[in-house]
Short mmCIF file of C-alpha atoms in Angstrom, two decimals:
data_model
loop_
_atom_site.label_atom_id
_atom_site.label_comp_id
_atom_site.label_asym_id
_atom_site.label_seq_id
_atom_site.Cartn_x
_atom_site.Cartn_y
_atom_site.Cartn_z
CA MET N 136 0.00 0.00 0.00
CA GLY N 137 1.28 3.43 -0.81
CA ASN N 138 0.89 6.75 0.99
CA LEU N 139 -2.43 7.96 2.30
CA THR N 140 -2.97 11.67 1.68
CA LEU N 141 -5.72 13.73 3.30
CA ASN N 142 -6.38 16.94 1.42
CA GLY N 143 -7.62 19.96 3.30
CA ALA N 144 -10.33 22.36 2.20
CA THR N 145 -7.74 24.69 0.60
CA SER N 146 -4.08 23.75 -0.01
CA GLY N 147 -3.12 21.94 3.19
CA GLN N 148 -2.70 18.20 3.41
CA ILE N 149 -1.48 15.44 5.67
CA THR N 150 0.42 12.50 4.26
CA LEU N 151 0.77 9.22 6.14
CA ALA N 152 3.65 7.21 4.69
CA PRO N 153 4.55 3.66 5.81
CA THR N 154 8.20 2.76 6.28
CA ALA N 155 9.98 0.99 3.47
CA VAL N 156 11.12 -1.87 5.70
CA ALA N 157 9.28 -4.81 7.20
CA GLY N 158 7.29 -4.25 10.35
CA THR N 159 4.17 -2.52 11.52
CA ASN N 160 3.79 1.05 12.73
CA THR N 161 0.68 2.08 14.56
CA LEU N 162 -0.52 5.65 14.88
CA THR N 163 -3.16 5.95 17.54
CA LEU N 164 -5.11 9.18 17.71
CA PRO N 165 -6.40 10.22 21.11
CA ALA N 166 -10.05 9.68 21.84
CA ALA N 167 -10.98 13.31 21.89
CA THR N 168 -13.07 15.77 20.03
CA GLY N 169 -12.06 19.18 18.86
CA THR N 170 -8.41 20.05 18.36
CA VAL N 171 -6.15 17.05 18.11
CA ALA N 172 -2.99 17.36 20.15
CA LEU N 173 -0.85 14.84 21.96
CA THR N 174 -2.69 15.44 25.19
CA SER N 175 -2.96 11.80 26.17
CA SER N 176 -0.08 9.40 26.40
CA PRO N 177 0.64 7.79 23.07
CA THR N 178 3.46 5.29 23.25
CA PHE N 179 6.17 5.99 20.76
CA SER N 180 9.51 4.30 20.28
CA GLY N 181 11.89 6.24 18.10
CA THR N 182 13.34 9.72 17.68
CA VAL N 183 11.29 12.89 17.84
CA THR N 184 12.75 15.79 15.88
CA ALA N 185 11.30 19.09 16.89
CA THR N 186 12.37 22.67 17.37
CA THR N 187 10.06 23.35 20.30
CA VAL N 188 8.34 21.12 22.82
CA THR N 189 5.49 22.93 24.48
CA SER N 190 3.27 21.91 27.34
CA PRO N 191 -0.37 23.03 27.43
CA ALA N 192 -1.23 26.14 29.43
CA ALA N 193 -1.00 25.76 33.23
CA THR N 194 0.62 22.36 32.83
CA ALA N 195 4.13 21.30 33.74
CA LEU N 196 6.37 19.71 31.12
CA THR N 197 7.86 16.37 32.08
CA LEU N 198 10.43 14.13 30.47
CA GLN N 199 10.60 10.48 31.47
CA SER N 200 13.22 7.81 31.14
CA ALA N 201 12.55 4.10 31.78
CA GLY N 202 9.00 5.05 32.68
CA THR N 203 10.08 7.44 35.44
CA THR N 204 10.00 11.22 35.43
CA ALA N 205 13.53 12.53 35.00
CA ILE N 206 13.02 16.26 34.42
CA THR N 207 10.08 18.44 35.33
CA VAL N 208 9.74 22.03 34.18
CA ASP N 209 6.98 23.69 36.15
CA THR N 210 4.73 26.48 34.96
CA SER N 211 7.18 29.08 36.34
CA GLN N 212 9.99 27.56 34.26
CA ASN N 213 11.78 26.04 37.25
CA ALA N 214 13.47 22.76 36.32
CA THR N 215 13.73 19.81 38.72
CA PHE N 216 16.06 16.95 37.98
CA ALA N 217 15.34 13.59 39.58
CA GLY N 218 18.92 12.40 39.23
CA THR N 219 22.42 13.85 39.00
CA VAL N 220 23.19 16.67 36.60
CA ASN N 221 26.33 15.72 34.74
CA MET N 222 27.86 18.77 33.02
CA SER N 223 30.74 18.99 30.61
CA SER N 224 32.41 21.45 33.02
CA SER N 225 32.18 21.77 36.79
CA PHE N 226 29.93 24.10 38.73
CA LEU N 227 33.07 25.97 39.87
CA ARG N 228 33.55 27.39 36.41
CA ASN N 229 35.11 30.81 36.87
CA ARG N 230 38.91 30.86 36.78
CA ILE N 231 38.99 34.56 37.68
CA ILE N 232 39.22 35.32 41.41
CA ASN N 233 37.44 38.44 42.63
CA GLY N 234 35.81 38.94 39.23
CA ASN N 235 32.98 40.84 40.91
CA MET N 236 35.41 43.16 42.73
CA GLN N 237 34.24 42.30 46.25
CA VAL N 238 37.62 42.06 48.01
CA TRP N 239 39.85 45.14 48.50
CA GLN N 240 42.43 44.23 51.16
CA ARG N 241 45.03 46.79 50.07
CA GLY N 242 42.55 49.67 49.89
CA THR N 243 39.76 51.05 47.75
CA SER N 244 41.64 53.75 45.86
CA ALA N 245 45.22 54.30 44.70
CA THR N 246 47.05 56.50 42.24
CA GLY N 247 50.51 55.72 40.98
CA THR N 248 52.84 55.32 38.05
CA TYR N 249 53.19 51.58 37.79
CA SER N 250 56.16 51.19 35.49
CA SER N 251 56.21 47.56 36.54
CA PRO N 252 52.98 45.64 37.23
CA THR N 253 51.70 46.55 40.69
CA TYR N 254 48.95 45.24 42.96
CA ALA N 255 47.30 48.25 44.55
CA THR N 256 43.55 48.00 45.17
CA ALA N 257 41.08 45.21 44.23
CA ASP N 258 42.59 41.85 45.15
CA ARG N 259 44.16 39.75 42.38
CA TRP N 260 44.00 42.66 39.88
CA VAL N 261 47.34 44.08 38.83
CA TYR N 262 47.95 47.43 37.12
CA TYR N 263 50.52 48.71 34.71
CA SER N 264 51.16 52.04 32.99
CA ALA N 265 54.21 54.15 32.24
CA ALA N 266 52.15 57.18 33.30
CA SER N 267 50.01 57.96 36.31
CA MET N 268 46.78 55.99 36.66
CA THR N 269 44.10 55.66 39.31
CA THR N 270 42.15 52.57 40.30
CA SER N 271 39.25 52.69 42.71
CA GLN N 272 36.15 50.97 43.96
CA SER N 273 32.93 52.17 42.35
CA THR N 274 29.33 51.55 43.23
CA SER N 275 28.26 52.18 39.66
CA VAL N 276 27.31 48.63 38.71
CA PRO N 277 25.00 46.61 36.52
CA THR N 278 22.06 44.87 38.20
CA GLY N 279 23.18 42.11 40.53
CA PHE N 280 26.59 43.49 41.47
CA GLN N 281 27.79 45.57 44.42
CA TYR N 282 31.11 46.99 43.19
CA SER N 283 32.99 47.62 40.00
CA LEU N 284 36.65 48.43 39.36
CA LYS N 285 37.16 51.93 38.00
CA VAL N 286 40.39 52.32 36.00
CA GLN N 287 41.14 55.83 34.92
CA ARG N 288 43.61 58.44 33.79
CA PRO N 289 43.76 61.18 36.44
CA ALA N 290 41.87 64.35 35.62
CA ALA N 291 43.86 66.91 33.63
CA ALA N 292 46.56 64.38 32.73
CA THR N 293 47.91 64.71 29.19
CA THR N 294 49.92 61.49 29.04
CA THR N 295 48.62 58.96 26.54
CA ASN N 296 50.36 55.78 27.64
CA ASN N 297 48.32 52.58 27.66
CA ILE N 298 46.57 51.87 30.96
CA TYR N 299 46.30 48.20 31.92
CA ALA N 300 44.35 46.17 34.46
CA PHE N 301 44.81 42.43 34.33
CA GLN N 302 44.76 39.22 36.31
CA VAL N 303 47.24 36.36 36.12
CA ILE N 304 45.69 32.94 36.71
CA GLU N 305 47.77 30.45 38.66
CA SER N 306 48.84 27.44 36.64
CA VAL N 307 47.09 24.95 38.91
CA ASN N 308 43.82 26.76 38.21
CA MET N 309 44.08 26.74 34.41
CA ALA N 310 46.23 23.80 33.27
CA ASP N 311 43.12 21.69 32.57
CA LEU N 312 42.03 24.30 30.00
CA ALA N 313 44.91 23.46 27.65
CA GLY N 314 43.53 22.55 24.25
CA GLN N 315 40.02 23.66 25.27
CA SER N 316 37.68 26.42 24.18
CA VAL N 317 37.29 29.16 26.77
CA THR N 318 34.92 32.09 27.06
CA LEU N 319 35.72 35.41 28.70
CA SER N 320 32.74 37.49 29.72
CA PHE N 321 32.51 40.74 31.66
CA TRP N 322 30.39 43.82 32.22
CA ALA N 323 31.89 47.18 31.28
CA LYS N 324 31.00 50.78 30.59
CA ALA N 325 32.81 53.94 29.61
CA GLY N 326 33.16 56.87 31.96
CA ALA N 327 31.49 60.13 30.97
CA ASN N 328 34.83 61.49 29.69
CA PHE N 329 36.34 58.28 28.31
CA SER N 330 38.86 59.53 25.76
CA ALA N 331 40.00 56.37 23.98
CA SER N 332 39.58 56.59 20.23
CA GLY N 333 36.37 54.86 19.20
CA ASN N 334 35.63 54.17 22.89
CA THR N 335 37.87 51.13 22.49
CA LEU N 336 38.69 48.81 25.37
CA TYR N 337 41.23 46.19 24.28
CA VAL N 338 40.64 42.69 25.59
CA ASN N 339 43.27 39.94 25.59
CA VAL N 340 43.63 36.47 27.00
CA ASN N 341 47.30 35.48 26.87
CA THR N 342 48.89 32.11 27.57
CA GLY N 343 52.45 30.89 28.01
CA THR N 344 54.12 27.53 28.16
CA VAL N 345 55.96 27.85 31.50
CA ALA N 346 54.00 27.73 34.74
CA ASP N 347 53.63 30.88 36.80
CA GLN N 348 56.14 33.25 35.25
CA GLY N 349 54.14 36.02 36.87
CA SER N 350 52.88 39.49 36.06
CA SER N 351 56.30 41.12 35.82
CA THR N 352 57.06 39.14 32.68
CA GLY N 353 53.45 39.07 31.48
CA LEU N 354 51.97 41.30 28.82
CA GLY N 355 53.83 39.50 26.04
CA GLY N 356 56.97 38.50 27.92
CA TRP N 357 56.06 34.92 28.73
CA THR N 358 57.80 31.96 27.13
CA GLY N 359 55.77 30.62 24.20
CA VAL N 360 53.25 33.42 24.50
CA ALA N 361 49.99 33.11 22.54
CA THR N 362 46.89 35.28 22.52
CA PRO N 363 43.82 33.11 21.98
CA ILE N 364 41.53 36.08 22.60
CA ASN N 365 42.78 39.28 21.00
CA THR N 366 39.93 41.66 20.45
CA SER N 367 38.36 44.92 21.54
CA ALA N 368 35.06 46.14 22.86
CA THR N 369 33.40 49.38 21.86
CA LEU N 370 32.15 50.77 25.14
CA THR N 371 29.22 53.03 25.77
CA THR N 372 28.24 54.81 28.97
CA THR N 373 25.64 52.09 29.56
CA TRP N 374 26.59 48.86 31.32
CA THR N 375 26.90 46.10 28.72
CA LYS N 376 27.95 42.47 28.94
CA TYR N 377 30.69 41.46 26.49
CA THR N 378 31.58 37.88 25.57
CA TYR N 379 34.55 36.48 23.65
CA THR N 380 35.64 32.90 22.92
CA GLY N 381 39.01 31.41 21.96
CA THR N 382 40.94 28.16 22.01
CA ILE N 383 43.80 27.60 24.44
CA ALA N 384 47.04 26.06 23.17
CA SER N 385 47.51 22.43 24.10
CA ASN N 386 50.80 23.20 25.90
CA ALA N 387 49.58 26.25 27.86
CA LEU N 388 50.61 26.37 31.53
CA GLU N 389 49.87 30.01 32.40
CA MET N 390 47.15 32.46 31.48
CA ASP N 391 46.03 36.01 32.06
CA ALA N 392 43.05 38.19 31.20
CA VAL N 393 43.99 41.72 30.20
CA PHE N 394 42.01 44.94 29.75
CA TYR N 395 43.62 48.13 28.52
CA PHE N 396 42.90 51.38 26.77
CA THR N 397 44.84 54.19 25.14
CA PRO N 398 43.71 57.61 26.37
CA THR N 399 43.87 60.66 24.14
CA GLY N 400 44.00 64.43 24.68
CA THR N 401 43.57 65.89 28.13
CA ALA N 402 41.76 63.80 30.73
CA GLY N 403 38.39 64.88 32.05
CA ALA N 404 37.12 63.95 35.47
CA ASP N 405 35.82 60.57 34.35
CA ASP N 406 38.30 59.38 31.71
CA ALA N 407 37.73 55.85 32.88
CA VAL N 408 36.45 52.37 32.26
CA TYR N 409 34.33 50.49 34.78
CA ILE N 410 34.56 46.70 34.87
CA THR N 411 32.92 43.95 36.94
CA GLY N 412 31.51 40.44 36.62
CA VAL N 413 34.63 39.10 34.93
CA GLN N 414 34.37 35.38 34.22
CA LEU N 415 36.68 33.07 32.28
CA GLU N 416 35.32 29.55 31.85
CA GLN N 417 35.64 26.44 29.78
CA GLY N 418 33.41 26.16 26.73
CA SER N 419 32.00 28.48 24.12
CA VAL N 420 29.09 29.82 26.14
CA ALA N 421 29.15 32.63 28.70
CA THR N 422 27.09 31.35 31.60
CA PRO N 423 25.70 33.71 34.25
CA PHE N 424 28.35 35.12 36.60
CA GLU N 425 29.24 32.52 39.21
CA ARG N 426 28.79 34.33 42.50
CA PRO N 427 31.00 33.14 45.37
CA LEU N 428 30.26 33.88 49.00
CA TYR N 429 32.38 36.78 50.27
CA SER N 430 34.14 34.60 52.85
CA LYS N 431 35.09 32.05 50.21
CA GLN N 432 36.38 34.69 47.84
CA LEU N 433 38.37 36.43 50.60
CA ALA N 434 40.07 33.12 51.38
CA ASP N 435 40.82 32.61 47.68
CA CYS N 436 42.45 36.05 47.59
CA GLN N 437 44.42 35.34 50.78
CA ARG N 438 46.24 32.51 49.04
CA TYR N 439 48.05 35.37 47.29
CA PHE N 440 47.93 38.23 49.80
CA GLU N 441 47.15 38.35 53.51
CA MET N 442 47.61 40.96 56.19
CA SER N 443 47.08 41.48 59.91
CA TYR N 444 45.16 44.74 59.47
CA ASP N 445 41.39 44.51 59.59
CA GLN N 446 39.67 44.69 56.23
CA GLY N 447 39.15 48.37 55.51
CA THR N 448 42.18 49.52 57.53
CA ALA N 449 44.94 51.06 55.43
CA ILE N 450 48.32 49.34 55.44
CA GLY N 451 50.72 51.35 57.59
CA SER N 452 47.97 52.77 59.80
CA ALA N 453 48.79 53.61 63.41
CA THR N 454 46.72 50.95 65.13
CA SER N 455 47.36 47.93 67.31
CA THR N 456 44.10 46.18 66.42
CA GLY N 457 44.85 42.74 65.07
CA SER N 458 48.63 43.14 65.27
CA SER N 459 51.02 40.34 66.24
CA TRP N 460 52.09 40.87 69.85
CA ALA N 461 54.76 39.50 72.14
CA PHE N 462 54.71 39.99 75.91
CA SER N 463 56.93 38.77 78.70
CA PHE N 464 57.77 40.36 82.04
CA GLY N 465 60.55 39.68 84.49
CA PRO N 466 63.10 41.27 86.79
CA ALA N 467 66.02 40.89 84.38
CA GLY N 468 66.71 43.09 81.39
CA PHE N 469 65.32 41.93 78.03
CA THR N 470 67.29 42.85 74.94
CA SER N 471 65.60 40.84 72.21
CA GLY N 472 62.25 39.32 71.30
CA GLY N 473 60.49 37.34 68.62
CA ILE N 474 57.04 36.45 67.29
CA GLN N 475 55.86 33.52 65.19
CA THR N 476 52.91 34.30 62.90
CA TYR N 477 50.64 31.71 61.24
CA TYR N 478 48.48 32.42 58.22
CA LYS N 479 44.77 31.81 57.91
CA VAL N 480 45.32 30.52 54.37
CA SER N 481 48.44 28.77 53.11
CA LYS N 482 50.22 30.69 50.39
CA ARG N 483 50.83 29.92 46.71
CA ALA N 484 54.59 30.18 47.33
CA ALA N 485 56.84 31.43 50.10
CA PRO N 486 55.67 35.05 50.37
CA THR N 487 57.42 38.37 50.62
CA VAL N 488 56.89 39.62 54.19
CA THR N 489 56.75 43.18 55.49
CA THR N 490 56.30 44.25 59.10
CA TYR N 491 55.01 47.67 60.15
CA SER N 492 55.29 49.59 63.40
CA ILE N 493 51.89 49.89 65.05
CA VAL N 494 52.70 53.49 66.08
CA THR N 495 54.65 55.08 63.23
CA GLY N 496 53.60 52.76 60.41
CA ALA N 497 57.26 52.45 59.36
CA SER N 498 58.03 49.32 57.35
CA GLY N 499 60.58 46.77 58.56
CA LYS N 500 59.88 47.73 62.15
CA VAL N 501 58.34 46.49 65.41
CA TYR N 502 57.16 48.88 68.10
CA SER N 503 58.31 48.17 71.65
CA SER N 504 55.99 49.66 74.25
CA ALA N 505 58.57 48.84 76.92
CA ASN N 506 61.01 51.21 75.22
CA ALA N 507 58.52 53.49 73.45
CA ALA N 508 60.53 53.04 70.26
CA ASP N 509 60.62 51.23 66.92
CA TYR N 510 63.21 48.52 66.33
CA THR N 511 64.27 46.80 63.13
CA THR N 512 62.79 43.36 62.53
CA THR N 513 64.48 40.42 60.87
CA ILE N 514 62.44 37.67 59.29
CA ASN N 515 63.88 34.32 60.26
CA GLY N 516 62.07 32.37 57.57
CA SER N 517 59.09 32.74 55.25
CA GLY N 518 57.03 29.66 54.48
CA LEU N 519 53.64 28.78 53.07
CA PHE N 520 52.04 28.69 56.52
CA GLY N 521 53.76 31.54 58.36
CA PHE N 522 56.92 33.36 59.32
CA GLY N 523 59.03 34.16 62.34
CA ALA N 524 60.36 37.62 63.17
CA TYR N 525 62.79 38.79 65.82
CA TRP N 526 64.48 42.01 66.89
CA THR N 527 67.03 43.49 69.27
CA GLN N 528 65.94 46.25 71.62
CA ALA N 529 67.38 48.41 74.34
CA SER N 530 67.43 46.64 77.70
CA ALA N 531 64.08 46.68 79.46
CA ASN N 532 62.35 44.67 82.15
CA SER N 533 59.78 43.38 79.69
CA ILE N 534 59.05 42.40 76.13
CA ASN N 535 55.92 44.26 75.09
CA ALA N 536 56.08 44.68 71.35
CA SER N 537 53.78 44.56 68.34
CA TYR N 538 53.85 44.82 64.58
CA HIS N 539 51.44 44.52 61.73
CA TRP N 540 52.40 42.50 58.70
CA THR N 541 51.58 41.81 55.09
CA SER N 542 52.53 38.70 53.12
CA SER N 543 52.41 38.60 49.35
CA ALA N 544 52.69 35.54 47.14
CA GLU N 545 51.13 37.23 44.13
CA LEU N 546 51.96 36.25 40.58
CA MET E 149 61.62 49.44 42.41
CA TYR E 150 64.10 47.15 44.25
CA GLU E 151 66.85 48.89 46.23
CA ASN E 152 69.23 48.29 49.15
CA ALA E 153 69.18 44.49 48.90
CA GLN E 154 71.06 42.44 51.47
CA TYR E 155 71.09 38.76 52.36
CA ILE E 156 69.80 37.91 55.84
CA LYS E 157 70.86 34.80 57.73
CA ASN E 158 68.42 32.72 59.70
CA MET E 159 68.88 31.61 63.31
CA VAL E 160 71.20 28.78 62.30
CA GLY E 161 73.45 31.00 60.20
CA ASN E 162 72.28 30.26 56.65
CA ASP E 163 71.25 32.86 54.08
CA ALA E 164 67.46 32.64 54.20
CA MET E 165 66.02 35.95 53.04
CA ILE E 166 66.82 39.13 51.15
CA ARG E 167 65.97 42.35 52.94
CA VAL E 168 65.14 44.87 50.22
CA ASP E 169 63.24 48.11 49.78
CA ILE E 170 60.41 47.53 47.30
CA SER E 171 59.12 50.88 46.11
CA GLY E 172 60.40 52.31 49.39
CA VAL E 173 58.85 49.63 51.62
CA THR E 174 61.34 47.51 53.57
CA SER E 175 60.43 43.87 52.94
CA PHE E 176 61.86 40.39 53.28
CA VAL E 177 61.97 38.17 50.21
CA PRO E 178 62.51 34.40 50.59
CA LEU E 179 65.08 32.64 48.41
CA ASP E 180 62.34 30.85 46.49
CA PRO E 181 62.23 30.97 42.66
CA ALA E 182 58.43 30.70 42.87
CA ASN E 183 58.35 34.04 44.69
CA THR E 184 57.98 36.62 41.92
CA ASP E 185 59.90 39.29 43.89
CA TYR E 186 62.84 36.89 44.18
CA ALA E 187 62.62 36.07 40.48
CA ALA E 188 62.57 39.77 39.60
CA ILE E 189 65.51 40.52 41.92
CA MET E 190 67.62 37.75 40.43
CA GLN E 191 66.76 39.01 36.94
CA LEU E 192 68.01 42.47 37.91
CA VAL E 193 71.16 40.92 39.38
CA ALA E 194 71.75 38.97 36.16
CA GLU E 195 71.35 42.20 34.18
CA GLY E 196 73.82 43.97 36.45
CA LYS E 197 71.17 46.42 37.66
CA LEU E 198 71.13 45.34 41.33
CA THR E 199 73.68 44.01 43.78
CA ILE E 200 72.80 42.00 46.86
CA ALA E 201 75.09 42.74 49.79
CA GLU E 202 76.40 39.88 51.87
CA ALA E 203 74.77 39.23 55.23
CA ALA E 204 76.14 41.31 58.09
#
């Protein structure tokens, strides 16, 4: 038997065509009047090809496997999975730390000429420019964010050197991306006086073939450098999400994400770019920003930089709050003392350590209350979990001394 | 950026750190190639742009 064709009143028709192989196919129409739709439960074994699967109004959509509901999408578009969701990448997708600019241990504003890459404000973000630049915390943000990073040329400046903000990703956090597609996404906007020609923000993802060569040799100086994402965004004064995809070299062992612009003319008050929600993830799709808890993100940042000052207290401030303290009292004269400090988070590598007087804020010093004077500290050893410091002081009948400290194991 | 570098011995008499002013801030850098300050200092030494004084 050949095809059965039902002609409609005008030009439409339905054709029922049997398969060309042996066997029987049964099409059972639901016992219903009016509009025919698959509202009952016809049993079908085979492949359904469709562009849209739609449930009737006020009805959830369910997908079953082995006769059991596997996925339910309710009428508010919330999906419930009965089993495990197995993704091609993990839930911890974002390789950028502090991409939403929540952690500012070193301070919320700084201006300097960073002729070598310098960490100054938002944690994990490093800055570079041969001319003066300012970075600061801004509350101008797109919906869903609290802070953005404002990177600007100071008002009235006439220098036109490139201004960079970038983040170097530790090798252990990116090595699995070698040979993979990655997507960089971020929110950005131009300041009211952004002077870059064409409102251009350059966007790079660089890789190298030697692990953790660091920021000082970044920006093109890495061994085997490649730039899988080498593009630019045309900013407006409205927050916009930008997304770029590239493929990482199969031998990549280090990676950074770089933003920079070239200012022109004389800077106005807001010759700046604002950036937040930076995410670099495996795959060719930019998923929604992965939002870490503040405490988790602070700990992630402290793998690279930690300090004894409370968050929000400027480094070098005259305060004893949170400082490391040594105390001992006796009848004999004390002429030296020492303190062992342990970190809350173990460091990426043995860190550079600085002590600060709690009274004068001088670096390389400890303040002795017994002598009312600063003395020079010596660090006995710097390890992943802490350091020891000691000093020699004028003879006193007590050790009563404190210092603040910072430890940096940044890349 | 790096000035006034000098080796510092630990309590048992071995060179363990470099005391150096980094942008004017007196700091202690461990002798660890994974420390980027140490790597930068040794690069400057190799280029003849910085000398590290012996420990006192």
